[in-house]
Amino acid sequence: MKTNTSQSLLLGLILIATVVTAQSLHPHDEDIKIIDGEQYVQTPFGLMLRECVHNVPSGTHIQESEDGSIFLTNDEKNFAKRVQKSEKCQKADPTKKLEQWIDNGGWDLPANTSLSKFEAYYYVPNTPRTTNDQWLYYFIGSQNNDGSGPSVSIIQPVLSYWKGWYFQSWNCCPDGQAFNSPSIFNITPHDQVYGSVQVNKTSVNILSQNKFGEQSSLTVDRNGRNFTWIDATLEVYTISNCTDYPKGRMTYSQMNVTLNNEIEAIPQWTDSFGPSECLGKIIIEDPQTISIYHNTLRE
Ligand SMILES: *[C@@H]1O[C@H](CO)[C@@H](O)[C@H](O)[C@H]1NC(C)=O
Ligand SMILES: *[C@@H]1O[C@H](CO)[C@@H](O)[C@H](O)[C@H]1NC(C)=O
Ligand SMILES: *[C@@H]1O[C@H](CO)[C@@H](O)[C@H](O)[C@H]1NC(C)=O
Ligand SMILES: *[C@@H]1O[C@H](CO)[C@@H](O)[C@H](O)[C@H]1NC(C)=O
Ligand SMILES: *[C@@H]1O[C@H](CO)[C@@H](O)[C@H](O)[C@H]1NC(C)=O
């Protein structure tokens, strides 16, 4: 058969265009920063060494082993990997220094209880007027702040903005390593997206889902951890102008909290951070509803 040059050229161009416009499942990998010769990427836990951040297929199970290595398994996706212990990652463990949260409602669970399930709808705010290099992370989440288990673990479905909206499950940071599932896109302002963290005897599940039901999840070995603190938060990086924030509200609604005894809890949220820049404020509307405002005077 004769080759039709112009046809294959056209095909090639279409292919290139597809590659260029396809959204990366892991946007942080599109913005690698070199600092002192090392590659860093932005995460909800600050800038992390690229080699300590692991992108895994949705549904992957993360299992810590005693020697500091981590097993990743996902039978459905035919994926298995062993992440070697890394002293470099352990040394830079970001859970030792978390300081970029600006708007936050938090609650310590009642004594002698731990979390079984925490779920919420996230009302997606307006897209920021300006897109510079800002990173916005909205999430509900939980931590074992009681010292149980081998180390602090952060579990969170994170609605993110970096040049666009996406939703992704994160776990930080067994042995200094962070894990994330592929981003879910098709998220637009004023959607209700769904996030949950669920803990049973052996595992933790972190689920991010858009309004079309597209999901991305991780499971993590519980490893003796009692999740004793929950939060609903906005965390930001490299804001250069108030217009880098959405104008108006973002809302966590219909929040349900179930304790290990299967009792539904009524959270008593506290706002320990107070007002933030660009007219930022958190409003605890009721135990199931928290709104975060920027760039508006509404009470
Ligand atoms: C929690 O458990 C400890 C140890 O079992 C017990 O001493 C304490 O009274 C309990 N606290 C509450 C509030 O139930
Ligand atoms: C919380 O529970 C109520 C009552 O069961 C339910 O209608 C609501 O959808 C739940 N919230 C979420 C985020 O699923
Ligand atoms: C975790 O919680 C369970 C049940 O409430 C309790 O029996 C256990 O002692 C707790 N573990 C730690 C390390 O606090
Ligand atoms: C605990 O949750 C994991 C992951 O969501 C699931 O695979 C496992 O079957 C659950 N175990 C129990 C005892 O329910
Ligand atoms: C912030 O953005 C607004 C609107 O785009 C622009 O008019 C203003 O000059 C910017 N301010 C700074 C300090 O960059």
Coordinates of C-alpha atoms and ligand atoms in Angstrom, one line a residue:
M1 CA 0.0 0.0 0.0
K2 CA 1.2 3.5 -0.8
T3 CA 1.9 5.7 2.1
N4 CA 0.0 8.9 2.1
T5 CA 2.6 11.4 3.5
S6 CA 0.3 14.2 4.2
Q7 CA -2.2 11.9 5.9
S8 CA 0.5 10.4 8.2
L9 CA 1.8 13.9 8.9
L10 CA -1.6 15.0 9.9
L11 CA -2.0 11.9 12.1
G12 CA 1.4 12.7 13.7
L13 CA 0.3 16.3 14.4
I14 CA -3.0 15.1 16.0
L15 CA -1.0 12.7 18.2
I16 CA 1.4 15.4 19.3
A17 CA -1.6 17.7 20.1
T18 CA -3.2 15.0 22.1
V19 CA -0.1 14.4 24.2
V20 CA 0.3 18.2 24.8
T21 CA -3.3 18.8 25.9
A22 CA -3.7 15.6 27.9
Q23 CA -3.9 16.4 31.6
S24 CA -1.2 14.6 33.7
L25 CA -2.7 12.4 36.3
H26 CA -0.1 13.8 38.7
P27 CA 0.1 17.6 38.1
H28 CA 2.9 18.0 40.7
D29 CA 5.2 16.2 38.2
E30 CA 4.8 19.0 35.7
D31 CA 6.3 21.5 38.0
I32 CA 9.6 20.0 39.2
K33 CA 11.7 22.5 41.1
I34 CA 15.5 22.1 41.3
I35 CA 17.0 23.2 44.6
D36 CA 20.6 22.6 45.3
G37 CA 20.7 20.1 42.5
E38 CA 17.8 18.0 43.9
Q39 CA 14.4 17.6 42.3
Y40 CA 11.4 18.7 44.5
V41 CA 7.7 18.6 43.9
Q42 CA 4.8 20.4 45.5
T43 CA 2.6 18.2 47.8
P44 CA 0.0 18.9 50.5
F45 CA 2.9 18.3 52.9
G46 CA 5.1 21.0 51.4
L47 CA 7.9 20.7 48.9
M48 CA 9.2 17.1 49.0
L49 CA 12.1 15.4 47.3
R50 CA 10.7 13.9 44.1
E51 CA 12.1 10.5 45.0
C52 CA 10.0 10.4 48.2
V53 CA 6.7 11.0 46.4
H54 CA 5.1 7.9 44.8
N55 CA 2.3 8.0 42.2
V56 CA 0.3 4.7 42.4
P57 CA -2.7 3.3 40.5
S58 CA -6.1 3.8 42.2
G59 CA -6.9 1.1 44.7
T60 CA -3.3 0.4 45.6
H61 CA -2.6 -0.9 49.1
I62 CA 0.3 0.6 51.0
Q63 CA 2.0 -1.7 53.5
E64 CA 4.8 -0.7 55.8
S65 CA 7.3 -3.3 56.7
E66 CA 9.5 -3.3 59.8
D67 CA 12.7 -2.8 57.9
G68 CA 11.5 0.6 56.6
S69 CA 10.6 -0.6 53.1
I70 CA 7.1 -0.3 51.8
F71 CA 5.1 -2.7 49.7
L72 CA 2.7 -1.5 47.2
T73 CA 0.2 -3.9 45.8
N74 CA -2.8 -3.6 43.5
D75 CA -3.9 -7.0 42.1
E76 CA -6.7 -5.4 40.0
K77 CA -4.2 -3.2 38.2
N78 CA -1.5 -5.8 38.1
F79 CA 0.8 -3.6 40.0
A80 CA 3.3 -4.4 42.7
K81 CA 6.4 -2.6 43.8
R82 CA 8.7 -2.4 46.8
V83 CA 9.8 1.0 47.8
Q84 CA 13.2 0.7 49.5
K85 CA 13.9 2.3 52.8
S86 CA 15.4 5.7 52.2
E87 CA 17.3 7.6 54.9
K88 CA 17.1 10.7 52.8
C89 CA 13.3 10.5 52.8
Q90 CA 13.2 9.6 56.5
K91 CA 15.4 12.6 57.3
A92 CA 13.1 15.0 55.4
D93 CA 9.9 13.5 56.8
P94 CA 7.4 16.4 56.4
T95 CA 5.1 15.3 59.2
K96 CA 7.7 16.9 61.5
K97 CA 7.0 20.4 60.1
L98 CA 3.5 21.3 58.8
E99 CA 2.9 25.0 58.6
Q100 CA 1.0 26.0 55.5
W101 CA -2.5 25.4 56.7
I102 CA -4.3 28.7 56.7
D103 CA -8.0 27.9 57.3
N104 CA -8.8 25.0 59.5
G105 CA -11.5 23.5 61.6
G106 CA -10.3 20.7 63.8
W107 CA -11.7 18.3 66.4
D108 CA -10.1 15.9 68.9
L109 CA -12.3 12.8 69.1
P110 CA -13.7 11.9 72.6
A111 CA -11.3 10.1 74.9
N112 CA -10.8 6.4 74.2
T113 CA -12.5 6.5 70.8
S114 CA -11.0 6.5 67.4
L115 CA -12.3 7.2 63.9
S116 CA -14.2 4.7 61.9
K117 CA -15.4 6.9 59.1
F118 CA -15.4 10.6 58.1
E119 CA -17.1 11.7 54.9
A120 CA -18.1 15.1 53.4
Y121 CA -19.3 16.7 50.2
Y122 CA -16.9 19.4 49.0
Y123 CA -18.6 22.4 47.3
V124 CA -16.1 23.4 44.6
P125 CA -15.4 27.1 44.8
N126 CA -15.1 29.6 41.9
T127 CA -12.0 29.2 39.9
P128 CA -9.4 31.9 41.0
R129 CA -9.4 35.0 38.8
T130 CA -5.6 34.7 38.2
T131 CA -3.6 31.5 37.6
N132 CA -0.1 32.2 38.6
D133 CA 1.8 29.3 40.2
Q134 CA -0.5 28.9 43.2
W135 CA -1.4 25.6 44.8
L136 CA -4.6 25.3 46.7
Y137 CA -5.4 22.2 48.7
Y138 CA -8.9 21.7 50.2
F139 CA -9.3 18.5 52.3
I140 CA -11.0 16.7 55.1
G141 CA -8.6 14.3 56.8
S142 CA -7.5 12.5 59.9
Q143 CA -4.3 11.8 61.9
N144 CA -3.3 9.5 64.7
N145 CA -2.3 12.3 67.0
D146 CA -2.2 10.1 70.1
G147 CA 1.2 8.5 69.4
S148 CA -0.4 5.1 68.4
G149 CA 1.3 3.2 65.7
P150 CA 4.8 3.5 64.3
S151 CA 4.5 7.2 63.2
V152 CA 2.0 10.0 62.4
S153 CA -0.1 9.2 59.4
I154 CA -2.1 11.8 57.5
I155 CA -5.0 10.5 55.4
Q156 CA -6.8 12.8 53.1
P157 CA -8.9 13.2 49.9
V158 CA -7.5 16.4 48.5
L159 CA -9.4 18.8 46.1
S160 CA -6.5 20.7 44.5
Y161 CA -6.1 23.7 42.2
W162 CA -3.0 24.1 40.1
K163 CA -3.8 25.6 36.7
G164 CA -7.1 23.6 37.0
W165 CA -9.2 21.6 39.5
Y166 CA -8.4 18.0 40.3
F167 CA -9.1 15.5 43.2
Q168 CA -6.7 12.9 44.5
S169 CA -6.2 10.7 47.6
W170 CA -3.0 11.2 49.6
N171 CA -1.2 9.5 52.4
C172 CA 1.8 11.0 54.2
C173 CA 4.3 9.8 55.2
P174 CA 5.3 6.3 56.2
D175 CA 9.1 6.3 56.5
G176 CA 9.1 9.8 55.0
Q177 CA 7.4 8.7 51.7
A178 CA 4.2 10.2 50.4
F179 CA 1.7 8.3 48.2
N180 CA -0.9 9.6 45.9
S181 CA -3.5 8.1 43.6
P182 CA -4.2 9.4 40.0
S183 CA -6.1 12.7 39.8
I184 CA -9.8 12.8 39.0
F185 CA -10.7 15.7 36.6
N186 CA -14.1 16.8 35.2
I187 CA -14.5 19.1 38.2
T188 CA -16.0 22.5 37.8
P189 CA -17.0 25.3 40.2
H190 CA -20.1 24.6 42.3
D191 CA -20.0 20.8 41.9
Q192 CA -20.4 18.7 44.9
V193 CA -17.5 16.2 45.1
Y194 CA -17.3 13.4 47.7
G195 CA -14.4 12.6 49.9
S196 CA -14.1 10.0 52.7
V197 CA -11.6 8.3 55.0
Q198 CA -12.6 5.0 56.4
V199 CA -10.8 2.9 59.0
N200 CA -11.4 -0.7 59.9
K201 CA -9.4 -3.2 62.0
T202 CA -6.6 -3.6 59.5
S203 CA -6.8 -0.8 56.9
V204 CA -7.6 2.7 56.0
N205 CA -9.3 3.7 52.8
I206 CA -9.0 7.2 51.3
L207 CA -11.6 7.9 48.6
S208 CA -11.9 10.9 46.2
Q209 CA -14.9 11.0 43.9
N210 CA -16.3 13.6 41.4
K211 CA -19.9 14.2 40.7
F212 CA -19.9 11.7 37.9
G213 CA -18.8 9.0 40.2
E214 CA -15.2 8.8 38.9
Q215 CA -13.1 7.6 41.8
S216 CA -9.5 7.5 43.0
S217 CA -8.5 5.7 46.1
L218 CA -5.7 4.4 48.3
T219 CA -5.7 1.9 51.1
V220 CA -3.1 2.0 53.8
D221 CA -2.2 -0.6 56.5
R222 CA -3.6 0.7 59.8
N223 CA -0.6 -0.7 61.7
G224 CA -2.1 -0.2 65.2
R225 CA -2.9 3.5 64.6
N226 CA -5.9 5.1 66.2
F227 CA -7.1 8.0 64.2
T228 CA -8.0 10.5 67.0
W229 CA -8.1 13.9 65.3
I230 CA -10.1 15.1 62.2
D231 CA -10.0 18.3 60.3
A232 CA -11.4 20.3 57.4
T233 CA -8.8 22.6 55.9
L234 CA -7.5 24.9 53.2
E235 CA -3.7 24.8 52.7
V236 CA -2.0 27.0 50.1
Y237 CA 1.4 27.6 48.5
T238 CA 3.0 30.3 46.4
I239 CA 0.1 32.8 46.4
S240 CA 1.2 36.0 44.7
N241 CA -2.0 38.0 44.6
C242 CA -5.4 37.8 46.4
T243 CA -6.9 37.0 43.0
D244 CA -5.1 33.7 43.2
Y245 CA -7.7 32.6 45.8
P246 CA -11.3 31.8 44.7
K247 CA -13.8 34.6 45.4
G248 CA -16.5 33.5 47.7
R249 CA -17.1 30.2 49.5
M250 CA -15.9 26.7 49.5
T251 CA -18.0 24.4 51.8
Y252 CA -17.6 21.1 53.4
S253 CA -21.2 19.8 54.0
Q254 CA -23.1 16.8 55.2
M255 CA -20.1 15.8 57.1
N256 CA -20.6 12.5 58.9
V257 CA -18.3 11.2 61.6
T258 CA -18.6 7.6 62.9
L259 CA -16.5 6.4 65.8
N260 CA -15.0 3.0 66.4
N261 CA -18.0 2.0 68.5
E262 CA -20.2 2.7 65.4
I263 CA -21.7 5.7 67.1
E264 CA -22.3 8.8 65.0
A265 CA -20.4 11.7 66.6
I266 CA -21.3 15.3 66.6
P267 CA -18.1 17.2 66.1
Q268 CA -17.3 20.3 68.2
W269 CA -15.1 22.0 65.7
T270 CA -12.6 24.6 66.7
D271 CA -11.0 27.2 64.5
S272 CA -7.5 27.4 65.9
F273 CA -6.0 29.4 63.0
G274 CA -8.3 32.5 63.0
P275 CA -8.7 34.9 60.0
S276 CA -6.3 34.6 57.1
E277 CA -5.1 36.8 54.3
C278 CA -7.4 38.2 51.5
L279 CA -10.4 38.3 53.8
G280 CA -10.0 34.6 54.6
K281 CA -12.2 33.1 57.2
I282 CA -13.7 29.9 58.3
I283 CA -17.3 29.7 59.3
I284 CA -18.4 26.7 61.4
E285 CA -22.1 26.8 60.3
D286 CA -23.1 23.7 62.2
P287 CA -21.4 20.4 63.3
Q288 CA -21.8 19.1 59.7
T289 CA -21.0 22.2 57.7
I290 CA -17.8 24.3 57.5
S291 CA -17.3 27.1 54.9
I292 CA -14.1 28.8 53.9
Y293 CA -14.3 32.3 52.5
H294 CA -11.9 34.5 50.6
N295 CA -12.1 37.8 48.8
T296 CA -15.6 38.6 50.1
L297 CA -17.0 40.5 53.1
R298 CA -19.9 38.1 53.7
E299 CA -20.3 37.2 57.4
Ligands
LIG1 C1 -10.0 5.9 79.0 O1 -9.4 4.7 79.2 C2 -8.6 4.7 80.4 C3 -7.8 3.4 80.4 O2 -8.7 2.3 80.2 C4 -9.4 5.0 81.6 O3 -8.5 5.1 82.7 C5 -10.1 6.3 81.5 O4 -10.9 6.6 82.6 C6 -10.9 6.3 80.2 N1 -11.5 7.7 80.0 C7 -12.7 7.9 79.6 C8 -13.1 9.3 79.5 O5 -13.5 7.0 79.4
LIG2 C1 -24.3 11.9 55.8 O1 -25.4 11.2 56.3 C2 -26.6 11.6 55.8 C3 -27.7 10.8 56.5 O2 -27.4 9.4 56.4 C4 -26.6 11.4 54.3 O3 -27.9 11.9 53.7 C5 -25.5 12.2 53.7 O4 -25.4 12.0 52.2 C6 -24.2 11.8 54.3 N1 -23.1 12.6 53.8 C7 -22.3 12.3 52.9 C8 -21.1 13.2 52.5 O5 -22.3 11.2 52.2
LIG3 C1 -6.4 2.2 70.2 O1 -7.8 2.1 70.6 C2 -8.2 0.9 71.1 C3 -9.7 0.9 71.2 O2 -10.2 2.1 71.6 C4 -7.5 0.7 72.4 O3 -7.9 -0.6 72.9 C5 -6.0 0.7 72.2 O4 -5.3 0.6 73.4 C6 -5.6 2.0 71.5 N1 -4.2 1.9 71.1 C7 -3.3 2.8 71.5 C8 -1.9 2.6 71.1 O5 -3.6 3.9 72.0
LIG4 C1 -10.9 -3.3 55.7 O1 -10.8 -2.4 54.6 C2 -10.0 -2.9 53.6 C3 -9.8 -1.8 52.5 O2 -10.9 -1.0 52.4 C4 -10.8 -4.1 53.0 O3 -10.0 -4.7 51.9 C5 -10.9 -5.2 54.1 O4 -11.7 -6.2 53.6 C6 -11.6 -4.6 55.3 N1 -11.5 -5.5 56.4 C7 -12.5 -5.8 57.2 C8 -12.2 -6.8 58.3 O5 -13.6 -5.3 57.0
LIG5 C1 -3.3 41.4 41.4 O1 -4.2 41.0 40.3 C2 -4.9 42.1 39.9 C3 -6.0 41.6 38.9 O2 -5.4 40.7 38.0 C4 -4.0 43.2 39.3 O3 -4.8 44.3 38.9 C5 -3.0 43.6 40.3 O4 -2.1 44.5 39.8 C6 -2.3 42.4 40.9 N1 -1.5 42.9 42.0 C7 -0.3 42.5 42.2 C8 0.4 43.0 43.4 O5 0.3 41.7 41.5

